[in-house]
PDB file of C-alpha atoms and ligand atoms in Angstrom:
ATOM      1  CA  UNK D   1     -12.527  -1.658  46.135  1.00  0.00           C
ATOM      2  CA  UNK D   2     -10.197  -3.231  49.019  1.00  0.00           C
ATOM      3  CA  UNK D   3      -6.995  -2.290  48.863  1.00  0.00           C
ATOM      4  CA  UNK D   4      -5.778  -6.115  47.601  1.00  0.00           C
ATOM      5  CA  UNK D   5      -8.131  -6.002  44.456  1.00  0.00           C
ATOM      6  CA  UNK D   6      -6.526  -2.469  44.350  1.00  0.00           C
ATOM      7  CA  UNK D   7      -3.136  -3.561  43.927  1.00  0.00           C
ATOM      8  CA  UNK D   8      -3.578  -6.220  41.823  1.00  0.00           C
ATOM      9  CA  UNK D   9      -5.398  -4.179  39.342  1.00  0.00           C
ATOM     10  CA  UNK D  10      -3.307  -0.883  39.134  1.00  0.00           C
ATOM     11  CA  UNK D  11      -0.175  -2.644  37.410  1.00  0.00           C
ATOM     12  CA  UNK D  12      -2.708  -3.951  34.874  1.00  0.00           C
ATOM     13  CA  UNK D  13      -4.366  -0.456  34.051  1.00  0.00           C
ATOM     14  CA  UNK D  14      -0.775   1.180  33.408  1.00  0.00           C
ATOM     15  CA  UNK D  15       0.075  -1.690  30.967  1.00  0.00           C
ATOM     16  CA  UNK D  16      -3.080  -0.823  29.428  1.00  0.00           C
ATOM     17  CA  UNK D  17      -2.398   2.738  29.288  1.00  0.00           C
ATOM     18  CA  UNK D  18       0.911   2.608  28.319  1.00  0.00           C
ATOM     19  CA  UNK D  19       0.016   0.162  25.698  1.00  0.00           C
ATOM     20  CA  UNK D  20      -2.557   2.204  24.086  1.00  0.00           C
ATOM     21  CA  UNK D  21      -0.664   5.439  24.371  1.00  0.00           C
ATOM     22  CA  UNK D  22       1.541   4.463  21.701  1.00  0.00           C
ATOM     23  CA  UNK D  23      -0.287   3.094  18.843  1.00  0.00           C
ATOM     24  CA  UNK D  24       1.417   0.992  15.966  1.00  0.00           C
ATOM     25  CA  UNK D  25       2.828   3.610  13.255  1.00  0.00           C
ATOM     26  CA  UNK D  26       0.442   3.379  10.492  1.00  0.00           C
ATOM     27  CA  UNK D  27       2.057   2.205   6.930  1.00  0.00           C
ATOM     28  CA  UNK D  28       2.727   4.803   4.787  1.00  0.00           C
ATOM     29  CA  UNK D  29      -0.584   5.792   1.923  1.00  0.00           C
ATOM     30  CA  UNK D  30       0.294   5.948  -1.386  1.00  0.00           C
ATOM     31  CA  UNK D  31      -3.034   6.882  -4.366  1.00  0.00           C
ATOM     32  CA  UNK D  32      -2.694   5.784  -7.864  1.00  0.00           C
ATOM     33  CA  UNK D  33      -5.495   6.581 -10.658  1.00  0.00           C
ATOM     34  CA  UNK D  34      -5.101   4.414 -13.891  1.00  0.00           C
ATOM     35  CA  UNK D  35      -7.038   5.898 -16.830  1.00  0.00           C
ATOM     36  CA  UNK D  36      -6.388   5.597 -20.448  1.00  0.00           C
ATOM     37  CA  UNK D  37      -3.144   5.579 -21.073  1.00  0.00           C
ATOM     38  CA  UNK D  38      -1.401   7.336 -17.999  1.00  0.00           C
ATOM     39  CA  UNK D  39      -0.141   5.688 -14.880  1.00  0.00           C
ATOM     40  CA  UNK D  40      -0.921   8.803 -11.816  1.00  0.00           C
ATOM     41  CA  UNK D  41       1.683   9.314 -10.297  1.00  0.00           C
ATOM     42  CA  UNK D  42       4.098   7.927 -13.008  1.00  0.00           C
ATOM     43  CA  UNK D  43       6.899   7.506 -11.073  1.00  0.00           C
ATOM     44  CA  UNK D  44       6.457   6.163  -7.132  1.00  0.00           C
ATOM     45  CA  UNK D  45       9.681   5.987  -4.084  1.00  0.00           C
ATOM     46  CA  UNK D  46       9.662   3.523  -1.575  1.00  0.00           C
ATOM     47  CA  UNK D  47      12.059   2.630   0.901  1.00  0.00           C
ATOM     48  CA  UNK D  48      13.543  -0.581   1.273  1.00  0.00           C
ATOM     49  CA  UNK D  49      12.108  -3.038   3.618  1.00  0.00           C
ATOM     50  CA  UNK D  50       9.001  -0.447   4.617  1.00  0.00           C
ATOM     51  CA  UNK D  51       5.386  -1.371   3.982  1.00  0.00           C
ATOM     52  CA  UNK D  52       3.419   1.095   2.424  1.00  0.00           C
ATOM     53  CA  UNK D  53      -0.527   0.255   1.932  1.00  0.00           C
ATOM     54  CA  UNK D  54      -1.456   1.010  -2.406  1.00  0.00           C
ATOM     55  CA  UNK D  55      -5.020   2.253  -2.975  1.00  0.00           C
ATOM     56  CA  UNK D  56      -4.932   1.711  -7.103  1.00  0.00           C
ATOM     57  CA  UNK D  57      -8.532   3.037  -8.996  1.00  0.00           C
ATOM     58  CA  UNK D  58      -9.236   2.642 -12.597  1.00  0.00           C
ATOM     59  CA  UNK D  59     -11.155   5.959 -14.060  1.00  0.00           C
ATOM     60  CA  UNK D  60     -12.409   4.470 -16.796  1.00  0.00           C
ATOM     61  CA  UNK D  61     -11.624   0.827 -17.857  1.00  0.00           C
ATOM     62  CA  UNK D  62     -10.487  -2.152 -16.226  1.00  0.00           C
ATOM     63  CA  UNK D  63      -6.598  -2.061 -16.385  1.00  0.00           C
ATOM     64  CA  UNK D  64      -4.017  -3.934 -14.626  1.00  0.00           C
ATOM     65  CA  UNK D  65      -1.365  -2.869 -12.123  1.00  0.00           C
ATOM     66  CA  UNK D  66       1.569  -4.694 -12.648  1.00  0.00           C
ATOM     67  CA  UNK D  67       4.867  -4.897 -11.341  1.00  0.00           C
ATOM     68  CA  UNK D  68       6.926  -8.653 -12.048  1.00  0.00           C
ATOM     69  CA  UNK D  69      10.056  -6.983 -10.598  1.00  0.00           C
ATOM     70  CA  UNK D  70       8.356  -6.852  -6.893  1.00  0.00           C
ATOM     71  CA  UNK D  71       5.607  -9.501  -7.231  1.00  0.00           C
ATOM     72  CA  UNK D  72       2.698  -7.470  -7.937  1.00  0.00           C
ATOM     73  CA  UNK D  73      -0.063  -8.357  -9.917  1.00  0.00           C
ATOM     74  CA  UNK D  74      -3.432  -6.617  -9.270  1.00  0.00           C
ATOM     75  CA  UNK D  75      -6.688  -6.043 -11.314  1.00  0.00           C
ATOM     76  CA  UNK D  76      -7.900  -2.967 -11.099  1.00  0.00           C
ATOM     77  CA  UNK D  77     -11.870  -2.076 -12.458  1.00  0.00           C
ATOM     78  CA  UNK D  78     -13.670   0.924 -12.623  1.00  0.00           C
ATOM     79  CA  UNK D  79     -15.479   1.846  -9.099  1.00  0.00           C
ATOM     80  CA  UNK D  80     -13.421  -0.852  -6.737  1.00  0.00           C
ATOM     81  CA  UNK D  81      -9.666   0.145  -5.756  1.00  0.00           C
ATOM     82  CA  UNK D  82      -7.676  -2.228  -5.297  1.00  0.00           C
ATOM     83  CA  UNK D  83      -6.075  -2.217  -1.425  1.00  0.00           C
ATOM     84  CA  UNK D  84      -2.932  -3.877  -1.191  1.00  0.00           C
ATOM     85  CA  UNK D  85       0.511  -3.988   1.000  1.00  0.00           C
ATOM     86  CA  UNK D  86       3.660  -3.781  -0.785  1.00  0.00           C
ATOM     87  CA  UNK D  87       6.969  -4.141   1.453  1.00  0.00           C
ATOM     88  CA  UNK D  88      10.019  -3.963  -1.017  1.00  0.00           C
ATOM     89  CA  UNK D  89      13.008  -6.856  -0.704  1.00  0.00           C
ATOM     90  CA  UNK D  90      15.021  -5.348  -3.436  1.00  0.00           C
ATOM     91  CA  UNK D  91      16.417  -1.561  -4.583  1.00  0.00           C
ATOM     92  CA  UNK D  92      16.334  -0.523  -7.663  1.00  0.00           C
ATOM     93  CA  UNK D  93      14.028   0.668 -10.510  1.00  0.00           C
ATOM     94  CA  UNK D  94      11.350  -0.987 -11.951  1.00  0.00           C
ATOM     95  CA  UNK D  95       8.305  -1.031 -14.560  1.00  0.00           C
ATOM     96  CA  UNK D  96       4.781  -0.831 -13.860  1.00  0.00           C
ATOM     97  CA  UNK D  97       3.381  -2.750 -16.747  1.00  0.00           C
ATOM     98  CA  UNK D  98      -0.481  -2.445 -17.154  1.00  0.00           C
ATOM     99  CA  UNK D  99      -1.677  -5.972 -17.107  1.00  0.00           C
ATOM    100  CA  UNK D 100      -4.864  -5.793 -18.728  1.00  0.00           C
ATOM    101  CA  UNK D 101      -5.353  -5.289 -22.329  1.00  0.00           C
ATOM    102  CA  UNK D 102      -7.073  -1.691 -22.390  1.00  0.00           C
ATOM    103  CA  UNK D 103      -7.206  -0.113 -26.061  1.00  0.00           C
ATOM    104  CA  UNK D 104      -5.193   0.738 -28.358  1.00  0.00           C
ATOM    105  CA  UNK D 105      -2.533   2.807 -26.001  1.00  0.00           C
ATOM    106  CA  UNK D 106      -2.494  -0.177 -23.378  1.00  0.00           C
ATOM    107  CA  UNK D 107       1.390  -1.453 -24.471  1.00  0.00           C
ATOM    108  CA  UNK D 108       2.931   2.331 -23.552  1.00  0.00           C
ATOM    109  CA  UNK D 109       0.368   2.509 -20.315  1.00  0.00           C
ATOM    110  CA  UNK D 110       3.534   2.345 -18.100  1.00  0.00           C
ATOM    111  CA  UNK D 111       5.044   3.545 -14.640  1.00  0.00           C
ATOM    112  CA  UNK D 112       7.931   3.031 -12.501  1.00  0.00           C
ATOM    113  CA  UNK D 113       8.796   2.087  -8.752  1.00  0.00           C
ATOM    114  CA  UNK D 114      12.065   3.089  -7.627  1.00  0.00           C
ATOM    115  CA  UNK D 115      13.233   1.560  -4.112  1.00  0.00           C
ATOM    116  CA  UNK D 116      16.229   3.086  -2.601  1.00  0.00           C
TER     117      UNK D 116
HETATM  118 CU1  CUA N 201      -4.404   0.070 -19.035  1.00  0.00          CU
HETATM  119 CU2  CUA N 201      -3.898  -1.783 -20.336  1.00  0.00          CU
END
């Protein structure tokens, strides 16, 4: 390599390596299992303004996670999580609602959000 080509290239590979030394921050993981009639983990923090990735599975029926409050409305069926970003705009406390009708326990099948 002459000693031009040299030059030229070494800035280059230390952007490179610099810029793959210090990888994004992945969002924060949060699991919740829907089954009949119990939202797991009922009650779920998030920080303002942070984006957190949900991984929501149903363990036996199709149910709905549900929260008006923050915008969320996501169907959730037996053997296909649903993957979704959530990044709250607002503190406070609010309902999960299951959004699809599920049996007979599907109006108390309920969870909360709190954002502080
Ligand atoms: Cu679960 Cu409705």
């Amino acid at each position: 390599m002459g000693t031009q080509k040299f030059l030229w290239t070494a800035p280059f590979a230390i952007f490179l390596f610099a810029g793959c030394s210090k990888p994004a921050p992945l969002p924060a993981h949060i699991t919740v299992e829907m089954k009949k009639y119990v939202i797991t983990p009922a009650e779920i923090h998030l920080k303002l303004g942070e984006a957190v990735r949900f991984e929501v599975s149903a363990k036996d029926v199709e149910h709905g996670f549900d929260v008006p409050a923050l915008g969320i409305k996501e169907a959730v069926q037996p053997g296909k999580p649903a993957s979704f970003m959530v990044t709250p705009t607002r503190k406070g406390s609010f309902t999960i609602e299951c959004g699809i009708i599920c049996g007979p326990g599907h109006d108390d099948m309920r969870g909360k959000i709190v954002v502080d």
